[in-house]
Coordinates of C-alpha atoms in Angstrom, one line a residue:
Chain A
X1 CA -40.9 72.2 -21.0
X2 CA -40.3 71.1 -17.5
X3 CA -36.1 71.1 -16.1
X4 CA -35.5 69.5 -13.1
X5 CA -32.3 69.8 -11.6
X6 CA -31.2 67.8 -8.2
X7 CA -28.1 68.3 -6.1
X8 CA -25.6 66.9 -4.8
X9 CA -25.0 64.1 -7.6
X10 CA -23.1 62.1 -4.9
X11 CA -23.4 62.0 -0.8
X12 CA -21.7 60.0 1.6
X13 CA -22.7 60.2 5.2
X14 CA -22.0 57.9 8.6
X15 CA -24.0 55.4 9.2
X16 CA -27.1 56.9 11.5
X17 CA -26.6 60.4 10.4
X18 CA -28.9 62.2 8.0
X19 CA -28.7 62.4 4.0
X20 CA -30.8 65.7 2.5
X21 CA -31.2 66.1 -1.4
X22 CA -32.8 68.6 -3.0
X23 CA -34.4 69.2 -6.6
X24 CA -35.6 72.3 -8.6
X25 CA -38.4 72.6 -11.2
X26 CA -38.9 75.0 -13.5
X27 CA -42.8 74.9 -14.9
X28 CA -45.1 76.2 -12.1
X29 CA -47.9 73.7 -13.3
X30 CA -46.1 70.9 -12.0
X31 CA -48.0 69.5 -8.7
X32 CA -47.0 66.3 -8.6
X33 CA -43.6 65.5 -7.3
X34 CA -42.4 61.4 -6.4
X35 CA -38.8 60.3 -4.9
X36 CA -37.7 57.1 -6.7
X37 CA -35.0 54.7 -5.2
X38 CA -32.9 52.7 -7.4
X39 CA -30.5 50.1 -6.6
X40 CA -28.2 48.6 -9.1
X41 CA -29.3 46.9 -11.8
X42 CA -33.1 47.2 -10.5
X43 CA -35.9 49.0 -11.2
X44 CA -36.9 52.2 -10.0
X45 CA -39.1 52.3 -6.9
X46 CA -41.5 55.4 -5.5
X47 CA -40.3 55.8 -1.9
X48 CA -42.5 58.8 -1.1
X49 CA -44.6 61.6 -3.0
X50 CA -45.8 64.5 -2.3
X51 CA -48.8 66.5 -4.4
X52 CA -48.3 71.1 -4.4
X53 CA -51.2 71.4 -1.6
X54 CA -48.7 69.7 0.9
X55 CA -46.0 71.4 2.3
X56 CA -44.3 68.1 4.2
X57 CA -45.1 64.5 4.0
X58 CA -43.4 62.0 6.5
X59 CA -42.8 58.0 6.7
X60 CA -40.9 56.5 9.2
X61 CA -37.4 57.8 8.5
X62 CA -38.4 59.4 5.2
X63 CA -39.6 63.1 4.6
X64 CA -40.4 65.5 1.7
X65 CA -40.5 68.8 1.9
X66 CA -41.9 71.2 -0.9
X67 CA -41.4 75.0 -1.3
X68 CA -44.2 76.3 -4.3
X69 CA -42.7 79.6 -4.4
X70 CA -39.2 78.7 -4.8
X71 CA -39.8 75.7 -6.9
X72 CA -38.1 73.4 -4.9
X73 CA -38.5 70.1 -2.7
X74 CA -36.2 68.1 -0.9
X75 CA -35.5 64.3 0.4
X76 CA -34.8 63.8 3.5
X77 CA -33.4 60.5 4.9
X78 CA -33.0 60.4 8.7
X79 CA -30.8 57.7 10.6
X80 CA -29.4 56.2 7.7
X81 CA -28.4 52.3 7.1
X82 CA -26.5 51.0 4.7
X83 CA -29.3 49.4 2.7
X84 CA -30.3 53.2 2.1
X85 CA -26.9 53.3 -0.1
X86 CA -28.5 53.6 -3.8
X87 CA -29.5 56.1 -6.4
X88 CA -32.0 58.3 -5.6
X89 CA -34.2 60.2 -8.4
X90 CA -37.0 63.1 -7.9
X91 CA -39.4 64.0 -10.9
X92 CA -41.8 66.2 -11.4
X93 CA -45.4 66.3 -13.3
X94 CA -48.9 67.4 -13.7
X95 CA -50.6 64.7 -12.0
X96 CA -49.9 61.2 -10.8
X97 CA -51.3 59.0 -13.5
X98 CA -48.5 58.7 -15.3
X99 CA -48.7 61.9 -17.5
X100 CA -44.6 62.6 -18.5
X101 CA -42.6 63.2 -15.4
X102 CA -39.0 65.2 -15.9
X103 CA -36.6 63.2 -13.5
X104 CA -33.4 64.8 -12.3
X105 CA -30.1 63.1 -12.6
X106 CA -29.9 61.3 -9.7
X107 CA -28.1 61.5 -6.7
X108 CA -25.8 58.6 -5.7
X109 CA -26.2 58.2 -2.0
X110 CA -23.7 55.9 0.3
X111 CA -24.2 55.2 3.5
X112 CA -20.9 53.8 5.1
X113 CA -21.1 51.7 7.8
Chain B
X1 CA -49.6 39.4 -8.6
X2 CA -47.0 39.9 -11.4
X3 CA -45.4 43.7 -11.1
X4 CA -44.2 45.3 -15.1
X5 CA -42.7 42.4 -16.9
X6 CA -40.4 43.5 -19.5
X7 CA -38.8 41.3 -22.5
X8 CA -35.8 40.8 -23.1
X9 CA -33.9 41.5 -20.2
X10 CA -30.7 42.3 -22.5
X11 CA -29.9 42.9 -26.0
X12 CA -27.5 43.6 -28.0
X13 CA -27.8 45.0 -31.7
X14 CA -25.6 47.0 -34.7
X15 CA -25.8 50.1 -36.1
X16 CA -29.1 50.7 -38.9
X17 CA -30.5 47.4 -37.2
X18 CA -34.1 47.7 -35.8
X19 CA -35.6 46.4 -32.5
X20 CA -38.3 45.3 -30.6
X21 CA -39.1 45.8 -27.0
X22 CA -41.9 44.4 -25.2
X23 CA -43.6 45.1 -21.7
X24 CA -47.0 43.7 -19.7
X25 CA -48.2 46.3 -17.7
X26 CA -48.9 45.5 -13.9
X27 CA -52.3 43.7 -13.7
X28 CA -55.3 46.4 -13.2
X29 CA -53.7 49.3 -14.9
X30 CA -54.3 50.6 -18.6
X31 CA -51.3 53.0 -19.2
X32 CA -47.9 52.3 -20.5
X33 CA -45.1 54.9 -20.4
X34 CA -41.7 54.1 -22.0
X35 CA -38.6 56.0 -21.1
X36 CA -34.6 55.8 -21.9
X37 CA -32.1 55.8 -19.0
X38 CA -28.6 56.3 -20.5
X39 CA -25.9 55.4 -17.9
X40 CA -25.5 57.7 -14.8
X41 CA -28.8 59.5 -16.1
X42 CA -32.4 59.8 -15.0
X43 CA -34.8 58.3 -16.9
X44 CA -36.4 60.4 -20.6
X45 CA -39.4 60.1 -21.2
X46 CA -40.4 58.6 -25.2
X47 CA -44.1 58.1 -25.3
X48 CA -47.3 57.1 -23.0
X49 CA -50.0 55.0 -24.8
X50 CA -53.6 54.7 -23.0
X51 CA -56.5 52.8 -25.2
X52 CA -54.1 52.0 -28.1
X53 CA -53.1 55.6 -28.2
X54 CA -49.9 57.5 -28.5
X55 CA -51.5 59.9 -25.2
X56 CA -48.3 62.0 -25.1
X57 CA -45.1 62.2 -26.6
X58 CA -40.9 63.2 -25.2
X59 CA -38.7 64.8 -27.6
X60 CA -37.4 61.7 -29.4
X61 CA -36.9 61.4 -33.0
X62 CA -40.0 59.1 -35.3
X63 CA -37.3 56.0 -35.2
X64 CA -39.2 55.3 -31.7
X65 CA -42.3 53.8 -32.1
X66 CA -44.8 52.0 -30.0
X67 CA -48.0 50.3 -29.9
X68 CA -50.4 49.3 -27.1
X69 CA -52.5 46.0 -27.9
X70 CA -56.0 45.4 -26.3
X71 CA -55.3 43.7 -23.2
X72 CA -52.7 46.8 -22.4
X73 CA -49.3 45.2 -23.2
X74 CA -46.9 47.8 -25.3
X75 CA -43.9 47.6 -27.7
X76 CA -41.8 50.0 -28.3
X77 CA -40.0 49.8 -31.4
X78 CA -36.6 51.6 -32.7
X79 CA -35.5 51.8 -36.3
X80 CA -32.3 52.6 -37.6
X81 CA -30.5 52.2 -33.9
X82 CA -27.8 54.5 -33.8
X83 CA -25.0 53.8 -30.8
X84 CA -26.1 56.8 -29.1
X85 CA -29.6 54.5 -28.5
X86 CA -27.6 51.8 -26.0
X87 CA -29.4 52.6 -22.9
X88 CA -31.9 50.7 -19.9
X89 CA -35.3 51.2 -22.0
X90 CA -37.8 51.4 -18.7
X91 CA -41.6 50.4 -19.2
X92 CA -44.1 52.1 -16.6
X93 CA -47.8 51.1 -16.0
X94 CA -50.2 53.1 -14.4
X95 CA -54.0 53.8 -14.4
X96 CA -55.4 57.0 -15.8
X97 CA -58.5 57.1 -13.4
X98 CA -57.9 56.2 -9.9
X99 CA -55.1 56.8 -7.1
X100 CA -52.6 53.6 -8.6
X101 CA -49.0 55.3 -9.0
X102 CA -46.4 54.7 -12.0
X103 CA -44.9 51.5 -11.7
X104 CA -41.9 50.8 -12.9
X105 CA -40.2 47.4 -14.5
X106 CA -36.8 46.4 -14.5
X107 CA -36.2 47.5 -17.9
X108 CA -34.1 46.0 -21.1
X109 CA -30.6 46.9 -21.5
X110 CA -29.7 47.7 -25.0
X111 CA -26.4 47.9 -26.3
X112 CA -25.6 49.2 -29.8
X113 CA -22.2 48.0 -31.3

């Protein structure tokens, strides 16, 4: 089966300066790849996705990057605020209908002021 | 309009007991994905049902069962409950044909004493 691994499992940055996590997959069938935010005690929320015919996707201060080859696709979280501070999950899966996705283990991001 | 509701909120049960989870997927969509979060982990996926189905399954032992009722709602159901089993059971909804993405509720907290 699919094993996603994602680095670092904690970050701290400055307030304004930029947070980059990254994730691995293992199955080359996986196309699908989503970013999920989650704050404490709520539920996970999709931030950005990005499908394996797209190298980059962009929103506002939000960007994915995806590497086919090397199996591996990034978050990238430019001029961060403190309401960025959270837990930030990728996954990985065969399509976006909710078929299973593998989710890493999460990377605890804080963002101090 | 109402995102995933999930019931109850919190639980607590003993060792051998047997519990029942409920979730109402978000209003349009016809999929329902359950999956375990154990503390500082990503989310594992159980089991997806689509038209009253079990569509896929996770590596999880036949204690974990569910069922999908005609107007989409799910259970998922856990015999036996070990204390390895206290964990944030997450419900997902999402539509098998058609660009709607996995949506998450807030999830039940189970703890096993």
């Amino acid at each position: 089966g699919e094993n996603v691994e994602q680095h670092p499992s904690t970050l701290s940055v400055q307030e304004g300066d930029s947070a980059v996590i990254k994730c691995t997959y293992s199955d080359s069938a996986s196309n699908y790849f989503p970013w999920y935010k989650q704050e404490l005690g709520k539920r996970p929320q999709l931030i950005i996705d990005i499908r394996s015919n797209v190298g980059e996707k962009k929103d506002q201060r939000i960007a994915v990057t995806l590497n086919k080859t090397a199996k591996h696709f990034s978050l990238h979280i430019t001029e961060t605020q403190p309401e960025d501070s959270a837990v930030y999950f990728c996954a990985a899966s065969w399509d976006h209908t909710g078929n299973q996705f593998y989710f890493g283990t999460g990377t605890s991001l804080t963002v101090i002021p | 309009d109402a995102g995933v509701t999930q019931s109850p909120t919190h639980l607590i049960k003993t060792r051998g007991q047997q519990v029942t989870l409920r979730c109402s997927p978000k209003s349009g969509h016809d999929t329902v994905s359950w999956y375990q979060q154990a503390l500082g982990q990503g989310p594992q996926f159980i089991f997806q049902y689509y038209e009253e189905e079990e569509r896929q399954r996770g590596n999880f032992p036949d204690r974990f069962s569910g069922h999908q009722f005609p107007n989409y709602s799910s259970e998922l159901n856990v015999n036996a409950l070990l204390l390895g089993d206290s964990a944030l059971y997450l419900c997902a909804s999402s539509l098998v044909d058609g660009n709607e993405k996995l949506f998450f509720g807030s999830g039940t907290q189970l703890s096993v004493l």
